[in-house]
Tab-separated table of C-alpha atoms in Angstrom:
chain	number	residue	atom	x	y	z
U	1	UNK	CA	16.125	14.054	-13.224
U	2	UNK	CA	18.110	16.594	-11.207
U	3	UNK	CA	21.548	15.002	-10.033
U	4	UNK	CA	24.206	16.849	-7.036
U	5	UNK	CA	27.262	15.376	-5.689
U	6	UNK	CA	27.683	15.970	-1.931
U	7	UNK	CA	31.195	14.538	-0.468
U	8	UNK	CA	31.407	11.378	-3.015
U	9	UNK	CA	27.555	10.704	-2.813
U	10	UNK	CA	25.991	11.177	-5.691
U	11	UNK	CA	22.195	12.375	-4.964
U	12	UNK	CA	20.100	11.449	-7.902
U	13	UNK	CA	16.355	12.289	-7.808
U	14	UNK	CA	14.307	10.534	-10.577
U	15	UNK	CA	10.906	12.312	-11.025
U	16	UNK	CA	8.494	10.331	-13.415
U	17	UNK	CA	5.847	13.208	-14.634
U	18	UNK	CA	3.134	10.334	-15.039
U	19	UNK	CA	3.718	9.631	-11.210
U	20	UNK	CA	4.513	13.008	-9.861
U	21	UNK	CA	0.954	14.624	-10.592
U	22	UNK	CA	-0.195	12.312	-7.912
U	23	UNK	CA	2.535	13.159	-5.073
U	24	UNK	CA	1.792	16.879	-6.083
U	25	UNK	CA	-2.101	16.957	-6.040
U	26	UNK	CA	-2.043	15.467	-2.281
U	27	UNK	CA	0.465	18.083	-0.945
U	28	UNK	CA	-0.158	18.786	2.861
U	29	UNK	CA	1.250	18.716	5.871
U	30	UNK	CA	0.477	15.317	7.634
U	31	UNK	CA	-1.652	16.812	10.788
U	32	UNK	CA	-2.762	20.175	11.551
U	33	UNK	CA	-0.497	20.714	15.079
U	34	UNK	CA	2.666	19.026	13.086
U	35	UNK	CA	5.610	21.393	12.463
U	36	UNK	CA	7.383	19.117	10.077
U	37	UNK	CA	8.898	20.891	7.110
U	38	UNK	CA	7.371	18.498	4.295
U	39	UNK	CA	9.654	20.246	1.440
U	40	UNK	CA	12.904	18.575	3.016
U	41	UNK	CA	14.339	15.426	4.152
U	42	UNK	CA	17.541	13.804	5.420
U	43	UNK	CA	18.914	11.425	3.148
U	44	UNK	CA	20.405	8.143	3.983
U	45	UNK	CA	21.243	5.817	1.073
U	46	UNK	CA	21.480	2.449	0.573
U	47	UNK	CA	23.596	0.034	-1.856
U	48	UNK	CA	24.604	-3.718	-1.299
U	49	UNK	CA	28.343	-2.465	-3.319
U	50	UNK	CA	29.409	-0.499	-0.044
U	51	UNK	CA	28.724	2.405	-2.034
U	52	UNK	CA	27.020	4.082	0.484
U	53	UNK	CA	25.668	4.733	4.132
U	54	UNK	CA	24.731	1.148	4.256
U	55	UNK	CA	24.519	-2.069	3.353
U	56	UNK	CA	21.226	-3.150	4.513
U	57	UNK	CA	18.246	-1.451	4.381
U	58	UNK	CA	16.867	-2.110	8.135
U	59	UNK	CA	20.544	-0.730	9.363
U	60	UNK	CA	19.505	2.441	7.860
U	61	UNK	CA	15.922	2.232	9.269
U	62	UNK	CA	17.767	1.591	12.530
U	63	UNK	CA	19.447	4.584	11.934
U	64	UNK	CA	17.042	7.049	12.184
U	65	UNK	CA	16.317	8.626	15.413
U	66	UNK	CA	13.528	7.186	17.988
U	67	UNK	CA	10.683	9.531	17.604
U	68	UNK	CA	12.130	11.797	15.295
U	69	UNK	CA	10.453	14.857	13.603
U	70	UNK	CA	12.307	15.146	10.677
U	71	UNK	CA	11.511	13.638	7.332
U	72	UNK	CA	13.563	10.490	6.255
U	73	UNK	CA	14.436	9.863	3.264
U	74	UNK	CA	16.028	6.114	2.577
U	75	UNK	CA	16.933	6.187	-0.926
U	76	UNK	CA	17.776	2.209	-2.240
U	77	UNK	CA	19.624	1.269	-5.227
U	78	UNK	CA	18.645	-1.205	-7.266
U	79	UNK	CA	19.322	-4.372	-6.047
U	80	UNK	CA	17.453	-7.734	-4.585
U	81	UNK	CA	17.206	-7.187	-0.980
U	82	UNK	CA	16.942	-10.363	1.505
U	83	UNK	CA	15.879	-8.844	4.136
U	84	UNK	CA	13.301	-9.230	6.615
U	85	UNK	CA	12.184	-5.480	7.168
U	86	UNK	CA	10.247	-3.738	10.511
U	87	UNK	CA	9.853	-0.095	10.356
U	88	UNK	CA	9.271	0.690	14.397
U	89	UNK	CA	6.088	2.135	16.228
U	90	UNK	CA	8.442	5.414	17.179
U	91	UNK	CA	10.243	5.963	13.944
U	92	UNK	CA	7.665	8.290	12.175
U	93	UNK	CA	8.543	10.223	8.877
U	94	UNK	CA	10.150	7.406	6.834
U	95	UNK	CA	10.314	7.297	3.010
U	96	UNK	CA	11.557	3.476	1.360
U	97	UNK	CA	12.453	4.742	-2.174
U	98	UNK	CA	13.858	2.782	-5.121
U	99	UNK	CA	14.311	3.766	-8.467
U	100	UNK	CA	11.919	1.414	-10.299
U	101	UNK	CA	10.083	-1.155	-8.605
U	102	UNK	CA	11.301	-3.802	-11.169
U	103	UNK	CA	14.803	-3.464	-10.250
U	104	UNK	CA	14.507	-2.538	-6.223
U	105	UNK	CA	13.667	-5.931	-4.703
U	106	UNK	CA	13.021	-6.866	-1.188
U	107	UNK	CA	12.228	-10.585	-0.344
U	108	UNK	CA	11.763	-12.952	2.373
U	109	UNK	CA	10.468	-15.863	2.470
U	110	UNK	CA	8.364	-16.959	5.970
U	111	UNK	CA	4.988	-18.355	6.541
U	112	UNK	CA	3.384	-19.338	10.114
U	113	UNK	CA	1.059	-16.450	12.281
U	114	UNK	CA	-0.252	-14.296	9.746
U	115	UNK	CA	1.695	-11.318	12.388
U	116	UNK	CA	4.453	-12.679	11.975
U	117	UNK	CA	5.223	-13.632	8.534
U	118	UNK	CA	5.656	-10.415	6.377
U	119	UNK	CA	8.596	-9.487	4.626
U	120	UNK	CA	7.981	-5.771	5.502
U	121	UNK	CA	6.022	-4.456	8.686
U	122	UNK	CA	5.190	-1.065	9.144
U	123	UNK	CA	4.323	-0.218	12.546
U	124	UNK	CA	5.232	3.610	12.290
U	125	UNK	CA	2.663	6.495	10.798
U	126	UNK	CA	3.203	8.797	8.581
U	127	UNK	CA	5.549	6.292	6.341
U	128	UNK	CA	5.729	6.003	2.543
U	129	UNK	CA	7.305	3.622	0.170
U	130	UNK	CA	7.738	4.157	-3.611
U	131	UNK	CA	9.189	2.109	-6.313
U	132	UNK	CA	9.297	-0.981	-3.908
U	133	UNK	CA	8.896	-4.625	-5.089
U	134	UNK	CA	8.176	-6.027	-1.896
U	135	UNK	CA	7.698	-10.045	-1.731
U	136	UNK	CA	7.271	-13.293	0.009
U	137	UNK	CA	8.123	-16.078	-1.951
U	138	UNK	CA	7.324	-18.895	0.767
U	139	UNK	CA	4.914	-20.442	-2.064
U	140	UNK	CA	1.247	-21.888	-1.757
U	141	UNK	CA	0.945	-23.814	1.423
U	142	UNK	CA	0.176	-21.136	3.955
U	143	UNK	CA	0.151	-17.502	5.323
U	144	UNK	CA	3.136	-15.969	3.788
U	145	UNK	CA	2.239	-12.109	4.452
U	146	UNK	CA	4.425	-9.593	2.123
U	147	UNK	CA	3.801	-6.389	3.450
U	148	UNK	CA	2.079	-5.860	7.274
U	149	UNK	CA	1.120	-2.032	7.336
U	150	UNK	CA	-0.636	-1.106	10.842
U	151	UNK	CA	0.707	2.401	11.051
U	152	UNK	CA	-1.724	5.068	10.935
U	153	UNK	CA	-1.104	7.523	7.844
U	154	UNK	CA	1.173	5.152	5.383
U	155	UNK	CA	1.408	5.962	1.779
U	156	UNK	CA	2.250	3.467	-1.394
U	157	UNK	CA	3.633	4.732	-4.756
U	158	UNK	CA	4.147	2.238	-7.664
U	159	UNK	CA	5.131	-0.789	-5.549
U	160	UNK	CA	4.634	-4.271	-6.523
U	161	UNK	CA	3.517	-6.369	-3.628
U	162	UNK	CA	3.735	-10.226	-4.208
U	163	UNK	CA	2.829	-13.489	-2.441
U	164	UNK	CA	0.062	-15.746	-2.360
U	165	UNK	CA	-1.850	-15.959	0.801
U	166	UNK	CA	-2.669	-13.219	2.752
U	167	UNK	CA	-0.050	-10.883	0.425
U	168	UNK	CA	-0.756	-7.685	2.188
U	169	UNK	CA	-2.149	-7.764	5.583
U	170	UNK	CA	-3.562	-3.762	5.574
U	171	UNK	CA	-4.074	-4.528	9.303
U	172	UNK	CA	-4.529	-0.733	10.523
U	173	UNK	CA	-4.983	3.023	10.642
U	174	UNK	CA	-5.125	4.813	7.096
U	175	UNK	CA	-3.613	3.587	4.305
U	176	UNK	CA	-3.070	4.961	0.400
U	177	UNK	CA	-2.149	2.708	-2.366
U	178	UNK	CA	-1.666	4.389	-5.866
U	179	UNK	CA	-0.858	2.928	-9.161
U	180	UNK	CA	0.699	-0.554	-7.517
U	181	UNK	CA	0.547	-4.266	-7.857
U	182	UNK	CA	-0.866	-6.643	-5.527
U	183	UNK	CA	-0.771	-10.444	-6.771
U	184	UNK	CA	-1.999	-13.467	-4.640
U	185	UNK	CA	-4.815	-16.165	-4.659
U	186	UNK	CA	-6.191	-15.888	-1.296
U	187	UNK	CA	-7.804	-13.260	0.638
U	188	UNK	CA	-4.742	-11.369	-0.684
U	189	UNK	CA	-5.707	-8.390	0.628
U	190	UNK	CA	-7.072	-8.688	4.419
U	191	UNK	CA	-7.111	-6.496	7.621
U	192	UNK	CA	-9.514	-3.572	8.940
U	193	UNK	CA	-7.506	-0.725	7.835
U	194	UNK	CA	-9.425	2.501	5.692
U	195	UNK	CA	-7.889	2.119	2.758
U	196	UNK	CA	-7.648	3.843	-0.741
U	197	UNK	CA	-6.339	2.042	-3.746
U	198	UNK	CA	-6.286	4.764	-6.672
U	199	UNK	CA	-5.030	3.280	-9.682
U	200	UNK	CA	-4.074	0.142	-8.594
U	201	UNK	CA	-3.621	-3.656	-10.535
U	202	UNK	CA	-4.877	-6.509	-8.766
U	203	UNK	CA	-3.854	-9.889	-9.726
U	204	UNK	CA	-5.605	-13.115	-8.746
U	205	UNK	CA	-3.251	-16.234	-9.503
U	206	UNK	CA	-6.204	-18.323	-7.536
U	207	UNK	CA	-7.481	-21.251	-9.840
U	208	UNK	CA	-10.828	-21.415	-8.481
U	209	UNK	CA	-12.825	-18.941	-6.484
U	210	UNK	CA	-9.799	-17.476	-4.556
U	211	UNK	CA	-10.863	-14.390	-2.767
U	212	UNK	CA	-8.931	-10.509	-3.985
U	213	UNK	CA	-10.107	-9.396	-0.169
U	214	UNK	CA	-11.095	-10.453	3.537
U	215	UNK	CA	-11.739	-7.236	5.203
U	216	UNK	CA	-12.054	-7.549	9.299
U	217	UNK	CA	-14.593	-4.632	9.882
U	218	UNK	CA	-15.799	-6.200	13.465
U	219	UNK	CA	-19.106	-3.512	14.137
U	220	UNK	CA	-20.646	-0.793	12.336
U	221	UNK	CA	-19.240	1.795	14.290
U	222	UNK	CA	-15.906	1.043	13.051
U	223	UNK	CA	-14.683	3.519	10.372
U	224	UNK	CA	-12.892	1.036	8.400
U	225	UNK	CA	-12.822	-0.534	5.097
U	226	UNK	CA	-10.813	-1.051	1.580
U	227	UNK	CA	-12.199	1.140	-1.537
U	228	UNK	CA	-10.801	0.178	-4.964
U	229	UNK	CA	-11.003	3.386	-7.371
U	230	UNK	CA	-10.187	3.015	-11.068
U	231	UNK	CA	-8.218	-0.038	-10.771
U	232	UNK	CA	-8.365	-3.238	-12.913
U	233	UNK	CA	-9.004	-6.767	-11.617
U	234	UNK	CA	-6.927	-10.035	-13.917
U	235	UNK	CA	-6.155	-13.177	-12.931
U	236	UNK	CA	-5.396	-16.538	-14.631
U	237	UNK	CA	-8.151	-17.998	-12.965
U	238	UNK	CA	-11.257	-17.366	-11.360
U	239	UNK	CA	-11.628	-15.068	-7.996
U	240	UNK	CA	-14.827	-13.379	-5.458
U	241	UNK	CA	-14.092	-9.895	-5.019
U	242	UNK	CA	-14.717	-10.815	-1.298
U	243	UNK	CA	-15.409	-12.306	1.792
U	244	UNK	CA	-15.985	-10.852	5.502
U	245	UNK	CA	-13.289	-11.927	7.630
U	246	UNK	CA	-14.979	-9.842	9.906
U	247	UNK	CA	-19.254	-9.388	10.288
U	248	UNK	CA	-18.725	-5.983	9.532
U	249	UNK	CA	-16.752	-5.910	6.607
U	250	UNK	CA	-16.877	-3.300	4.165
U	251	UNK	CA	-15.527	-2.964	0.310
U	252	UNK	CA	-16.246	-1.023	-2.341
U	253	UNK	CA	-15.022	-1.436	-6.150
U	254	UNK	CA	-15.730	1.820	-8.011
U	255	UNK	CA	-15.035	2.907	-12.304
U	256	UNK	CA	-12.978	-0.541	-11.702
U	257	UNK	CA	-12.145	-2.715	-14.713
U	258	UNK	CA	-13.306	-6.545	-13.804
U	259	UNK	CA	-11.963	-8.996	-16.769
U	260	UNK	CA	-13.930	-12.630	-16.533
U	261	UNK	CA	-11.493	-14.070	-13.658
U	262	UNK	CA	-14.244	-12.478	-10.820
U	263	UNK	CA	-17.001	-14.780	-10.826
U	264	UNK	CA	-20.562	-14.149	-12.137
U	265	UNK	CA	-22.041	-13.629	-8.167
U	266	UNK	CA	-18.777	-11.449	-7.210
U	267	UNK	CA	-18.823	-12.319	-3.300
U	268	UNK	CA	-19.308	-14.990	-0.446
U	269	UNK	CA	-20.795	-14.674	2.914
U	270	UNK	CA	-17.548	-17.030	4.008
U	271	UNK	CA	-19.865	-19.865	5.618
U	272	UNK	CA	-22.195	-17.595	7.602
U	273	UNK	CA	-25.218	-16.148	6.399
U	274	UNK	CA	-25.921	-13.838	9.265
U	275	UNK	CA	-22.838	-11.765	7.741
U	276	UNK	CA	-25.400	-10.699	4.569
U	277	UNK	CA	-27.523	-8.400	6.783
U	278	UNK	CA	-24.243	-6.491	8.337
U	279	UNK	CA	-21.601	-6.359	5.436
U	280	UNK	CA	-21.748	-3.815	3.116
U	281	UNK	CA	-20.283	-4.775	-0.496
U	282	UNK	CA	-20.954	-2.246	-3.187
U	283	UNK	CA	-20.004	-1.390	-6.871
U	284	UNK	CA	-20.296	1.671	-9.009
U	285	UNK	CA	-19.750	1.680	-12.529
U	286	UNK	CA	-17.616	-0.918	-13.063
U	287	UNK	CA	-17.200	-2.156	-16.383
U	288	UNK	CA	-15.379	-5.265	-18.485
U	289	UNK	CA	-16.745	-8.947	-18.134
U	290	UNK	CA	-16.307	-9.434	-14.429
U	291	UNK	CA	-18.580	-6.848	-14.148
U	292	UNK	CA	-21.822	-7.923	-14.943
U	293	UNK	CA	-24.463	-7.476	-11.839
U	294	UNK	CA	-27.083	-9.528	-13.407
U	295	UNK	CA	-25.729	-12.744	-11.247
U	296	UNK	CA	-24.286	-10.994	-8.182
U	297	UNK	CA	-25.447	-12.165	-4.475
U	298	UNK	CA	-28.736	-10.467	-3.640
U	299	UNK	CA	-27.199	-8.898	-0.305
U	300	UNK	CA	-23.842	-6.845	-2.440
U	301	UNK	CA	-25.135	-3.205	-3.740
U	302	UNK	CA	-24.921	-1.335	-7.198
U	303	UNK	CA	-24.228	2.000	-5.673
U	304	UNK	CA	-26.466	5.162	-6.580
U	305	UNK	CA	-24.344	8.105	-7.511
U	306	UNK	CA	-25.199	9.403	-4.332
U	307	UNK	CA	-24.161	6.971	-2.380
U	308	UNK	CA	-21.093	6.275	-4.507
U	309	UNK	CA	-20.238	10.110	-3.691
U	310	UNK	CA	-18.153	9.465	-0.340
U	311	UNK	CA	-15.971	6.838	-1.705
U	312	UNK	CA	-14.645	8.619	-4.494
U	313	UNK	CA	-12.329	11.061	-2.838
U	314	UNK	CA	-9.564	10.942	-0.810
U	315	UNK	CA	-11.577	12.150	1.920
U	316	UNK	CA	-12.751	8.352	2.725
U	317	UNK	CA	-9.186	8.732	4.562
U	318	UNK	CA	-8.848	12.187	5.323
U	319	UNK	CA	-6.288	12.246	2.444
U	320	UNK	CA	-5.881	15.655	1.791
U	321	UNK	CA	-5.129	16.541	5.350
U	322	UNK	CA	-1.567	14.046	5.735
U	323	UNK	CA	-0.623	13.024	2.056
U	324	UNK	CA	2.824	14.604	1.157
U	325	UNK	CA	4.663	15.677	-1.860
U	326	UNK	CA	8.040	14.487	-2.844
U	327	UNK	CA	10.438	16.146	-0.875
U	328	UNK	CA	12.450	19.254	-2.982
U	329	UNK	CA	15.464	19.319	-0.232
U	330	UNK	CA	17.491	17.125	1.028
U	331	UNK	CA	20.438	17.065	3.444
U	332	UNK	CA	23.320	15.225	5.377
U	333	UNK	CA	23.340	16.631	8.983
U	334	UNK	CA	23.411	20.458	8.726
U	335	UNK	CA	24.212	20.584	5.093
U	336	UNK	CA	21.375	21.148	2.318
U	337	UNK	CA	21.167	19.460	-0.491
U	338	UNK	CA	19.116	21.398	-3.305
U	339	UNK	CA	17.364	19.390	-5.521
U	340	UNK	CA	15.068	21.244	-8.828
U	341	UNK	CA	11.910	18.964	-9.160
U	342	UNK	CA	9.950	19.902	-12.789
């Protein structure tokens, strides 16, 4: 932890070594003509005391400059949050940090249109969000979206993202979720985004045969899909790893631990068995109960190593070319703000 006071504030940087190997090993700027400086960031804070910029955290989102360049940096103390969040199409370049997603709550809770439902939308690229609990706590009579992300290169650390139905709508552009949470019982993870979850926990609280996805990959020239690499799979119940909202739809679970809640045949053509021939469901190396093959649907793949290869990486995104570190600097206006990261 490196702390500096600047004019009353204090600045306090917590750095968790387990999590900042990851920010660290995807260091890059986020596109090769971009002239952002990715070390530094102005810092707006957030605190429902009045102990701070703001009160709310969509005043300070509202606060940053239409089509800025510059790095944002929202830092959130802990708090519960009611707030129903949009992060605009022009406001690139926006970190949402709390200090521990246990304690840094934001919660709504709406239902209705799947679009228009979430808690949190991200329409801007290039956004992250760490140490987030993010929620919808409408309950389990309908589309009650937590997080919508449809920007094009948005970035999760440690969040928890909770609801039921349709919990995270991962609707577009390229997406990275690391070591978070995502609980729900039905198709709680849907949209045509490409998508990496690295390290994530996925959470079924379906009953019975509640899909974990519903990917919307519409033709095969689409370069979408959701890849789930060395996660784990619980649930109280029992849950299909997934369905095809869309004919197209693509998912791959890879070196993921399955416990018994995913069902002996894994996946469901949703109603329409014309979607076996064009979906493309595959596993590699999974292990634990759920992840016997022996009963899966004929038309779902046990990847070769080879063609495991490509989904592996962060390259199935282009990862390594718009991932960034945690930012070293920060700064109020002209003023720097040095912070020592170990």
């Amino acid at each position: 932890m490196a702390m500096k006071i600047y004019n009353g504030y204090e600045i306090v940087v917590l750095v968790a070594i387990v999590f900042l190997g990851s920010f660290m090993e995807n260091s890059a700027t986020t596109t090769g003509t971009n002239t952002t400086d990715m070390s530094t960031a102005i810092l707006i804070s957030v605190d429902q005391s009045g102990n701070a910029d703001f009160k709310k955290i969509q005043d300070a989102i509202d606060a940053v400059p239409s089509k800025n360049s510059e790095l944002y940096f929202i830092r959130i103390k802990p708090g519960t949050y009611r707030e129903k969040l949009q992060v605009p199409v022009d406001k690139p370049f926006i970190t949402l940090s709390g200090t521990l997603a246990s304690n840094t709550i934001i919660t709504w809770g709406d239902t209705g249109e799947i679009n228009q439902s979430a808690t949190l939308s991200v329409f801007a690229s290039d956004f992250v969000a760490r140490y987030l609990t993010i929620q919808n706590t409408f309950g389990t009579t309908g589309r009650a979206v937590a997080l919508r992300v449809e920007g094009d290169r948005a970035a999760f650390y440690s969040c928890n993202i909770l609801s039921y139905q349709d919990t995270l709508l991962d609707d577009t552009g390229r997406h990275y979720y690391n070591n978070c949470y995502i609980e729900g019982a039905t198709d709680f993870i849907c949209g045509n985004a490409a998508s990496l979850f690295e390290k994530c926990h996925l959470h079924s609280l379906s009953t019975v045969g509640g899909a974990i996805t519903a990917q919307h990959r519409n033709s095969s020239s689409e370069d979408t899909g959701y890849t789930f690499l060395n996660c784990k799979i619980t649930g109280i119940g029992t849950a299909l790893l997934g369905r095809p909202w869309g004919p197209y739809s693509r998912v791959v679970f890879a070196l993921t631990y399955m416990s018994s809640v995913v069902v002996p045949q894994g996946w469901d053509d949703w109603g329409d068995p014309s979607k076996q021939s064009t979906v493309y469901y595959g596993e590699y190396r999974c292990y634990g109960p759920g992840a016997d093959r022996t009963k899966r649907v004929g038309w779902s793949k046990s990847l070769s190593n080879q063609e495991a290869t490509p989904f592996l990486t962060k390259d199935i995104i282009g990862g390594q070319g718009w991932l960034r570190p945690l930012p070293t600097h920060f700064k109020r206006g002209s003023t720097n703000v040095t912070v020592n990261v170990p």
